[in-house]
C-alpha positions as a Markdown table, in Angstrom:
| # | Residue | x | y | z |
|---|---|---|---|---|
| 1 | Met | -3.2 | -5.7 | 14.3 |
| 2 | Ser | -4.4 | -8.3 | 11.8 |
| 3 | Ala | -2.6 | -9.8 | 8.9 |
| 4 | Ile | -3.4 | -12.4 | 6.3 |
| 5 | Glu | -1.4 | -14.3 | 3.6 |
| 6 | Met | -2.5 | -15.9 | 0.4 |
| 7 | Thr | -0.2 | -17.7 | -2.1 |
| 8 | Leu | -1.0 | -17.9 | -5.8 |
| 9 | Ser | 0.9 | -19.8 | -8.4 |
| 10 | Val | 1.4 | -17.8 | -11.6 |
| 11 | Asn | 3.4 | -19.5 | -14.4 |
| 12 | Ser | 4.7 | -22.0 | -11.9 |
| 13 | Lys | 6.0 | -19.2 | -9.6 |
| 14 | Asn | 4.6 | -18.7 | -6.1 |
| 15 | Ile | 3.4 | -15.2 | -5.4 |
| 16 | Cys | 2.7 | -14.5 | -1.7 |
| 17 | Tyr | 0.3 | -11.7 | -0.9 |
| 18 | Phe | 0.3 | -10.3 | 2.6 |
| 19 | Ala | -2.4 | -7.8 | 3.8 |
| 20 | Thr | -2.5 | -5.9 | 7.1 |
| 21 | His | -4.1 | -3.1 | 9.0 |
| 22 | Leu | -1.8 | -1.3 | 11.5 |
| 23 | Asp | -2.6 | 0.6 | 14.6 |
| 24 | Trp | -4.0 | 4.1 | 13.8 |
| 25 | Leu | -3.2 | 5.7 | 17.2 |
| 26 | Ser | 0.3 | 4.7 | 18.2 |
| 27 | Glu | 3.5 | 4.9 | 16.3 |
| 28 | Ser | 5.3 | 2.7 | 18.8 |
| 29 | Asn | 2.5 | 0.1 | 18.4 |
| 30 | Arg | 3.0 | 0.3 | 14.6 |
| 31 | Glu | 6.7 | -0.3 | 15.0 |
| 32 | Leu | 6.1 | -3.4 | 17.1 |
| 33 | Gln | 3.5 | -4.6 | 14.6 |
| 34 | Val | 5.8 | -4.1 | 11.6 |
| 35 | Asn | 8.6 | -6.0 | 13.3 |
| 36 | Asp | 6.2 | -8.9 | 14.1 |
| 37 | Leu | 4.8 | -8.8 | 10.6 |
| 38 | Leu | 8.3 | -8.8 | 9.0 |
| 39 | Ser | 9.4 | -11.7 | 11.2 |
| 40 | Trp | 6.3 | -13.7 | 10.2 |
| 41 | Met | 6.7 | -12.9 | 6.5 |
| 42 | Gly | 10.4 | -13.9 | 6.6 |
| 43 | Ser | 9.7 | -17.2 | 8.3 |
| 44 | Ser | 10.5 | -20.5 | 6.7 |
| 45 | Gly | 6.8 | -21.1 | 6.0 |
| 46 | Phe | 7.1 | -18.6 | 3.1 |
| 47 | Gly | 10.4 | -19.9 | 1.8 |
| 48 | Ser | 8.7 | -21.0 | -1.5 |
| 49 | Cys | 7.7 | -17.4 | -2.4 |
| 50 | Asn | 9.3 | -16.3 | -5.6 |
| 51 | Ala | 7.8 | -12.8 | -5.0 |
| 52 | Lys | 6.1 | -11.1 | -2.0 |
| 53 | Leu | 3.6 | -8.3 | -2.0 |
| 54 | Leu | 2.7 | -6.5 | 1.2 |
| 55 | Leu | -0.3 | -4.2 | 1.1 |
| 56 | Gly | -2.7 | -2.5 | 3.5 |
| 57 | Asp | -3.8 | 0.4 | 5.6 |
| 58 | Met | -0.5 | 1.2 | 7.3 |
| 59 | Asn | -1.8 | 4.3 | 9.1 |
| 60 | Ser | 1.6 | 5.8 | 8.6 |
| 61 | Gln | 3.4 | 8.0 | 6.1 |
| 62 | Asp | 6.3 | 6.7 | 4.1 |
| 63 | Tyr | 8.9 | 8.8 | 5.9 |
| 64 | Arg | 8.1 | 7.2 | 9.3 |
| 65 | Arg | 10.5 | 4.8 | 10.9 |
| 66 | Glu | 8.2 | 1.8 | 10.7 |
| 67 | Met | 7.8 | 2.2 | 7.0 |
| 68 | Gly | 11.6 | 2.5 | 6.7 |
| 69 | Asp | 11.8 | -0.9 | 8.5 |
| 70 | Ile | 9.9 | -2.4 | 5.6 |
| 71 | Arg | 12.1 | -0.9 | 3.0 |
| 72 | Asn | 15.2 | -1.9 | 4.9 |
| 73 | Val | 14.5 | -5.6 | 4.4 |
| 74 | Gly | 14.2 | -5.2 | 0.6 |
| 75 | Tyr | 10.6 | -4.1 | 0.0 |
| 76 | Thr | 9.9 | -1.4 | -2.5 |
| 77 | Asp | 6.9 | 1.0 | -2.4 |
| 78 | Val | 5.1 | 0.6 | -5.7 |
| 79 | Trp | 3.7 | 4.2 | -5.8 |
| 80 | His | 7.2 | 5.7 | -5.3 |
| 81 | Ser | 8.7 | 3.4 | -7.9 |
| 82 | Tyr | 6.2 | 4.1 | -10.6 |
| 83 | Tyr | 4.6 | 7.6 | -10.1 |
| 84 | Ala | 7.1 | 9.4 | -12.3 |
| 85 | Ser | 6.9 | 6.8 | -15.1 |
| 86 | Gly | 3.3 | 7.6 | -16.0 |
| 87 | Lys | 2.1 | 4.2 | -14.8 |
| 88 | Cys | 0.3 | 5.8 | -11.8 |
| 89 | Ile | -2.9 | 7.8 | -12.2 |
| 90 | Ala | -5.3 | 9.5 | -9.9 |
| 91 | Tyr | -8.1 | 12.0 | -10.4 |
| 92 | Pro | -7.9 | 15.8 | -10.9 |
| 93 | Asp | -8.8 | 16.7 | -7.3 |
| 94 | Asn | -6.1 | 14.4 | -6.1 |
| 95 | Pro | -3.4 | 14.6 | -8.8 |
| 96 | Val | -0.5 | 12.3 | -9.2 |
| 97 | Ala | 2.5 | 13.2 | -7.0 |
| 98 | Arg | 5.1 | 11.4 | -4.9 |
| 99 | Glu | 2.6 | 11.5 | -1.9 |
| 100 | Thr | -0.8 | 11.4 | -3.6 |
| 101 | Arg | -3.3 | 11.1 | -0.8 |
| 102 | Thr | -5.2 | 8.0 | 0.2 |
| 103 | Arg | -6.7 | 10.0 | 3.1 |
| 104 | Arg | -5.3 | 13.3 | 4.5 |
| 105 | Ser | -1.9 | 11.9 | 3.4 |
| 106 | Arg | -0.8 | 8.7 | 1.8 |
| 107 | Leu | -1.4 | 6.0 | 4.5 |
| 108 | Asp | -2.2 | 3.0 | 2.3 |
| 109 | Met | 0.8 | 1.2 | 0.8 |
| 110 | Ile | 1.6 | -1.6 | -1.6 |
| 111 | Tyr | 5.1 | -2.9 | -1.3 |
| 112 | Tyr | 6.8 | -5.6 | -3.4 |
| 113 | Lys | 9.9 | -7.8 | -3.1 |
| 114 | Asn | 11.5 | -9.9 | -5.8 |
| 115 | Ile | 9.0 | -9.1 | -8.6 |
| 116 | Thr | 11.9 | -8.4 | -10.9 |
| 117 | Ser | 12.9 | -12.0 | -10.7 |
| 118 | Gly | 10.8 | -13.1 | -13.6 |
| 119 | Thr | 7.5 | -13.3 | -11.7 |
| 120 | Leu | 5.5 | -10.1 | -12.0 |
| 121 | Gly | 5.7 | -6.6 | -13.6 |
| 122 | Val | 3.7 | -3.5 | -12.7 |
| 123 | Asn | 1.4 | -2.4 | -15.5 |
| 124 | Ala | -0.4 | 0.4 | -13.6 |
| 125 | Cys | -1.1 | 1.9 | -10.2 |
| 126 | Gln | -4.2 | 3.9 | -9.6 |
| 127 | Ile | -6.1 | 5.9 | -7.0 |
| 128 | Pro | -9.6 | 6.1 | -8.6 |
| 129 | Asp | -12.2 | 8.6 | -7.8 |
| 130 | Thr | -14.9 | 6.8 | -5.8 |
| 131 | Arg | -16.8 | 9.9 | -4.7 |
| 132 | Val | -20.5 | 10.0 | -5.5 |
| 133 | Pro | -22.9 | 13.0 | -5.1 |
| 134 | Pro | -24.3 | 14.6 | -3.0 |
| 135 | Ala | -21.9 | 16.5 | -0.8 |
| 136 | Ala | -19.9 | 14.7 | 1.7 |
| 137 | Ile | -21.5 | 13.8 | 5.1 |
| 138 | Glu | -18.1 | 14.1 | 6.8 |
| 139 | Thr | -15.3 | 16.2 | 5.4 |
| 140 | Ile | -11.6 | 15.7 | 6.0 |
| 141 | Gly | -10.4 | 19.1 | 4.9 |
| 142 | Thr | -8.8 | 18.1 | 1.5 |
| 143 | Ser | -9.5 | 19.5 | -2.0 |
| 144 | Asp | -11.6 | 16.5 | -2.9 |
| 145 | Asp | -14.2 | 16.7 | -0.1 |
| 146 | Asp | -16.9 | 16.9 | -2.7 |
| 147 | Gly | -19.1 | 13.8 | -2.7 |
| 148 | Thr | -19.5 | 10.8 | -0.4 |
| 149 | Arg | -17.0 | 8.0 | -0.3 |
| 150 | Pro | -17.5 | 4.3 | 0.5 |
| 151 | Ser | -14.6 | 4.5 | 2.9 |
| 152 | Asp | -12.6 | 7.1 | 4.8 |
| 153 | His | -9.7 | 6.3 | 2.5 |
| 154 | Asn | -9.2 | 6.6 | -1.2 |
| 155 | Phe | -9.0 | 3.2 | -2.9 |
| 156 | Tyr | -5.5 | 2.3 | -4.2 |
| 157 | Met | -4.8 | -0.5 | -6.6 |
| 158 | Val | -2.0 | -1.9 | -8.7 |
| 159 | Thr | -2.3 | -4.0 | -11.8 |
| 160 | Phe | 0.4 | -6.5 | -12.1 |
| 161 | Gly | 1.2 | -8.5 | -15.2 |
| 162 | Ser | 3.0 | -11.7 | -15.6 |
| 163 | Leu | 6.5 | -11.7 | -17.0 |
| 164 | Gln | 7.2 | -14.5 | -19.4 |
């Protein structure tokens, strides 16, 4: 597992961004990795964070125990929070739903904690269509196998805005 942290100051508020890539083979490894990650993120070195964002290739669906461990310490899944509000968009072959795919299922996540404390607001979340013709070199058996992708995952992004 790898993880990285970056702190940005926005309107005199420290926003801490954490990014990771969890094990793709073993659920038990992911559970250990999430526990280590959450311990590190909760350490005193990040006590000055007014808001925290955790994003990455989690290689796990939202309903798995290790993703529940993230929510149990106060993190919220951006996609789940905003998909019904109309702030989330995707493309016609991968329509907006609670579990819009980033691969065969939704494996890429963006979580937030404390963004309602006057630091950030979510303006939009999006899974854009990055396919380009011709037909896919490798298919994964989904309705959007047309075209070649730059990655084996669909790109997922969130646009945050500063709250005044």
